[in-house]
Structure formats: C-alpha cells, structure tokens
Coordinates of C-alpha atoms in Angstrom, one line a residue:
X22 CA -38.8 57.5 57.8
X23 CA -38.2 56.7 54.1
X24 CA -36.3 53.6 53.6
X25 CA -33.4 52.6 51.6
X26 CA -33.8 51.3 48.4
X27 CA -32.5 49.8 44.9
X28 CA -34.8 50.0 42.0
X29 CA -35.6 46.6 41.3
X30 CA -35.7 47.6 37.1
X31 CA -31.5 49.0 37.6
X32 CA -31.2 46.4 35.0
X33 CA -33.2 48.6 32.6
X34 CA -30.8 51.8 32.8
X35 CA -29.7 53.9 36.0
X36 CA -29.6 57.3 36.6
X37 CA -32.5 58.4 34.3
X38 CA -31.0 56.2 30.9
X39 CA -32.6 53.6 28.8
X40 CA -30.4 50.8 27.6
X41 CA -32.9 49.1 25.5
X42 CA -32.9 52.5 23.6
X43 CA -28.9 52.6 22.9
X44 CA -29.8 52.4 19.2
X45 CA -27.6 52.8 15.6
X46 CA -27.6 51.2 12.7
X47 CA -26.3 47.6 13.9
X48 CA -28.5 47.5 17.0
X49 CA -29.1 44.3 18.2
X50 CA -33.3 44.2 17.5
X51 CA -35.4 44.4 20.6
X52 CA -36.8 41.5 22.2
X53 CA -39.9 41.7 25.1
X54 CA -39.9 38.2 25.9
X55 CA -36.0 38.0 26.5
X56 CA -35.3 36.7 29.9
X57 CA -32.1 36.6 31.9
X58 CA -30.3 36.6 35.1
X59 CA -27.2 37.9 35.7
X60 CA -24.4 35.5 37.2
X61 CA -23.2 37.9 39.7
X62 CA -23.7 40.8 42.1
X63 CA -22.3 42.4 45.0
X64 CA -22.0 40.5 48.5
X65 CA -21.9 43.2 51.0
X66 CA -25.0 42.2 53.5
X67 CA -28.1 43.7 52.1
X68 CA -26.9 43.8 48.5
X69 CA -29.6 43.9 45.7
X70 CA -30.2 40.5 44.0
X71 CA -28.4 39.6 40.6
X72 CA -29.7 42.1 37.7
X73 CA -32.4 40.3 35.9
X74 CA -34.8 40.6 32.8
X75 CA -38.5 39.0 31.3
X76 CA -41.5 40.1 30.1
X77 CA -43.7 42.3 31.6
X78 CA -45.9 39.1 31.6
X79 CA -44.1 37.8 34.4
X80 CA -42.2 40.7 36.2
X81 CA -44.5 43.8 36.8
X82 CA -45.4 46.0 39.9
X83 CA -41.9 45.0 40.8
X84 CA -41.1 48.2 43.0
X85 CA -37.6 48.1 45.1
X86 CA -35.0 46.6 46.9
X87 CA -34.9 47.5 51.2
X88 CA -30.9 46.6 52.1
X89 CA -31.7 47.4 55.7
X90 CA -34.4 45.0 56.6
X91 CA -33.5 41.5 57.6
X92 CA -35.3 38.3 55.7
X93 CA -38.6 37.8 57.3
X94 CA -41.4 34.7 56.7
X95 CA -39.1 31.7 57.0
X96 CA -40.0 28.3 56.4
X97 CA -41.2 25.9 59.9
X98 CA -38.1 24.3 61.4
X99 CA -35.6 26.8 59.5
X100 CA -33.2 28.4 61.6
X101 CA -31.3 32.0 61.3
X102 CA -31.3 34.4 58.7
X103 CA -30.2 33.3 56.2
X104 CA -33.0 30.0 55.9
X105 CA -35.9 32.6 56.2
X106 CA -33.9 34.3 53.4
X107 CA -34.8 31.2 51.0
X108 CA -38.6 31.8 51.0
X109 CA -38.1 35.1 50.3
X110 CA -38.2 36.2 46.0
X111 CA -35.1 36.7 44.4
X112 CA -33.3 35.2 46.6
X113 CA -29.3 34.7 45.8
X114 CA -26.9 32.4 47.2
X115 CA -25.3 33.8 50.4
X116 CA -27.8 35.7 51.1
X117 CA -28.7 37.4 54.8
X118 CA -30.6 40.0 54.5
X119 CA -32.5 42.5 52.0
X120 CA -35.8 42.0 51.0
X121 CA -38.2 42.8 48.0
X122 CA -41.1 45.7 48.5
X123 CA -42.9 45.0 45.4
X124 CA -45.7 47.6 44.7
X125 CA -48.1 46.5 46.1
X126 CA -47.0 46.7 49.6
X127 CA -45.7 50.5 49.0
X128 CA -48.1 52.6 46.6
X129 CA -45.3 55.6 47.5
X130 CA -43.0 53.9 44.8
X131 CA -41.4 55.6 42.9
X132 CA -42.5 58.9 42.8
X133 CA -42.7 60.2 46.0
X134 CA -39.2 58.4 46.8
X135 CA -37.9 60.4 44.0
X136 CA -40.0 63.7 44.8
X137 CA -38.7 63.7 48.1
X138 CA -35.0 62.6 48.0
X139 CA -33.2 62.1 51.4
X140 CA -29.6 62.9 51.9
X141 CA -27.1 60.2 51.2
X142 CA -24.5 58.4 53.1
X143 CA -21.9 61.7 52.3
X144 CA -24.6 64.1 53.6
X145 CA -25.5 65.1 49.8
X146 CA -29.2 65.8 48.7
X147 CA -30.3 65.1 45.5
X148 CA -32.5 67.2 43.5
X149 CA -35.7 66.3 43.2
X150 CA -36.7 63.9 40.5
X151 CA -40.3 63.7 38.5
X152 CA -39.5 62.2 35.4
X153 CA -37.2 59.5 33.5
X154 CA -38.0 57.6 37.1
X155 CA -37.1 54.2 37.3
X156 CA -39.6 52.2 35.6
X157 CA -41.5 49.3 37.5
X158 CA -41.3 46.4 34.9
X159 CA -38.1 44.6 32.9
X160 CA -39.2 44.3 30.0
X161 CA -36.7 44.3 27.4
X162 CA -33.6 45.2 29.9
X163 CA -30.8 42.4 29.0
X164 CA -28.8 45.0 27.8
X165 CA -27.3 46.1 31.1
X166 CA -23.0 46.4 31.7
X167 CA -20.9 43.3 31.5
X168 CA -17.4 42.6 30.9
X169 CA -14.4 44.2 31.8
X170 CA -15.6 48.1 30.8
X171 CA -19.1 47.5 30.6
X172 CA -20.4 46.6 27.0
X173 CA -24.0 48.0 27.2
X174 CA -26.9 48.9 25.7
X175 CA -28.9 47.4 22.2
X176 CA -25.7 49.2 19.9
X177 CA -22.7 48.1 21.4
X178 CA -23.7 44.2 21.7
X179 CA -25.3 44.7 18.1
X180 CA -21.5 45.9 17.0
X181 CA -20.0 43.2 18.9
X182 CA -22.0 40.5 17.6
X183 CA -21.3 41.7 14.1
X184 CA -17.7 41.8 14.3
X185 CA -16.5 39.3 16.3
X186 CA -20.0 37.3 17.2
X187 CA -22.3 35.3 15.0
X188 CA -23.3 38.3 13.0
X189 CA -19.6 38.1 11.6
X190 CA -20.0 34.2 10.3
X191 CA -17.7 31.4 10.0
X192 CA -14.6 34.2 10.3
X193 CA -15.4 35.4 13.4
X194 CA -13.8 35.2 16.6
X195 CA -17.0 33.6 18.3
X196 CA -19.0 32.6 15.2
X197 CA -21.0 30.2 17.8
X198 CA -21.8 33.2 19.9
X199 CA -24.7 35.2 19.1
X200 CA -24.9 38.2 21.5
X201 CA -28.1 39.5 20.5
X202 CA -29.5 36.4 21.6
X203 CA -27.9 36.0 24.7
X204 CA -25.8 39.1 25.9
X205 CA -24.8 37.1 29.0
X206 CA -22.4 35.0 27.1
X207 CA -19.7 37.8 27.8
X208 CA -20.0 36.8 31.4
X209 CA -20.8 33.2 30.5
X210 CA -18.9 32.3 27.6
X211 CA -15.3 31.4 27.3
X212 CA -13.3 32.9 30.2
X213 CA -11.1 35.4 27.8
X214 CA -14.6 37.1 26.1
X215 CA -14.7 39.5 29.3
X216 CA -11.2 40.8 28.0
X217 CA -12.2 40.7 24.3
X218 CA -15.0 42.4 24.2
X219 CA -13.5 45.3 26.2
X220 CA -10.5 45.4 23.8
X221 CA -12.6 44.9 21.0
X222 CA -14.2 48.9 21.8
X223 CA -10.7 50.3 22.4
X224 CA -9.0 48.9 19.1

C-alpha cells in the first residue's frame, strides 16, 4: 500500500513550480548556501515539519514526509510518543507523530509515487505525473510564502527589499531589513511587517 506523504523539498515550490526561478529584473540574486527554518507550521498530528532550506551539502536524498506513522527509535528511559519523537530528524516542538523516509530507505521516491497516484481524501485521482516532480534536495529554496498573502519567490522579496527593505536606503520603511538576505524577517521581524508586506503588493 503506498503511503502518505509530503515532499520534504515543498519549501522549493509545490505543485510542479520553482520559487528560486520567480525571476525579473529586481530579483533578489540566488544564494546555494542560504539556510533557514521556518518559524511555523501546522499542528494537526502528523503535520510535516517547519519548511526549511541549506545547501545541497548538507540536505540531499531527503525524500518525504509519512503523517501516518507514529515516531519510532526513542531514547532508553523515554516514555510515550512524543519522547521517541525527539530522536527522530526534524523534529518540531509538539510533535507526536510523523516521521522522515529519506531516500535511502525508499528507492520508489518520487517517481513511482507520482507515476502511480492514489486517490485522495475526496475520492479524486490525480493524473499521473513524470516530470517537474518534487526535487530531492533544498538548495536554494528560502523563497517559499510568508506573510499575510504569501510574498514568494526570488522577484517579489527582490521588489520588497527595494522599496521598502535595505535595497531602498536610509528612506525606507525597514532600511535595517535586508530581505534578500534573510526572507524570514517577514515572519520574524517587527510584528506589523506581516501586514506590510501584503499591503505593500496591493497598493
């Protein structure tokens, strides 16, 4: 029986798209040795880890996210769940179940998953997938949603770091905040940038 999974590279684009290749003229530049974690992520039981980037040096063969199988492997006088949870990679706060099926341990990922789709939680089969899969690495892949509608992908942080960023100097709204550098600050900086940036792409 084919298992659940989450891509463990959704940080990189979902659905077949590229983030790092959202590109125009004031793209932020690319940067392979980036490396961030997000600050949040859903807390249903099972839920994939925190989106997260880094060189390939360091995160490769990364393969997928199983929601349905409990933590396994925990430490000598640990008890419940949750405590095995701990040894487990990527683990996140609150965490009780879910666990990470690198490559290695499943040579099927991705491409059979994606050749043979099963039907979802509505009853709806996908079509068949056997290219744009999700890649297996997260290199390059900061530039995933944040903020109140999302700012993503290399352009849009590029335009919001120009206009209102460090790219804007000393005039700027957040001359001290260079969001090429660090994307996260959206979610990390001051509590109102959430808002700004979002009403910065509607004005």
């Amino acid at each position: 029986i084919q298992p659940a999974f989450y891509p463990m590279s959704s940080s990189c684009g979902q659905l077949g798209q590229s983030y790092e290749d959202y590109d125009c003229e004031d793209a932020c530049p690319k940067n392979p040795s980036m490396e961030i974690t997000g600050s949040t992520n859903a807390d249903w039981i099972g839920a994939p880890p925190p989106l997260f980037c880094g060189p390939k040096s360091k995160f490769d063969g990364l393969g997928y996210w199983n929601p349905l199988k409990f933590c396994q492997g925990g430490s000598a006088g640990t008890e419940g769940k949750e405590a095995s949870c701990k040894d487990q990679p990527f683990y996140y706060e609150g965490q009780t179940a879910g666990v990470h099926i690198p490559m290695s341990e499943d040579s099927q990922y991705p491409e059979w998953y994606y050749a043979n789709p099963i039907p979802g939680s509505d009853g709806a089969m996908q079509s068949p997938r056997f290219d744009n899969l999700p890649r297996t690495e997260v290199e390059g892949c900061c530039w995933w949603g944040r903020g109140v509608i999302q700012t993503t992908g290399r352009c849009n942080f590029g335009k919001l770091n120009k206009n209102i960023g460090a790219g804007g100097g000393a005039t700027a709204l957040y001359p001290n905040i260079d969001f090429c550098n660090n994307p996260q600050s959206i979610c990390d900086g001051p509590s109102d940038l959430k808002w700004i940036a979002g009403i910065f792409f509607w004005a």
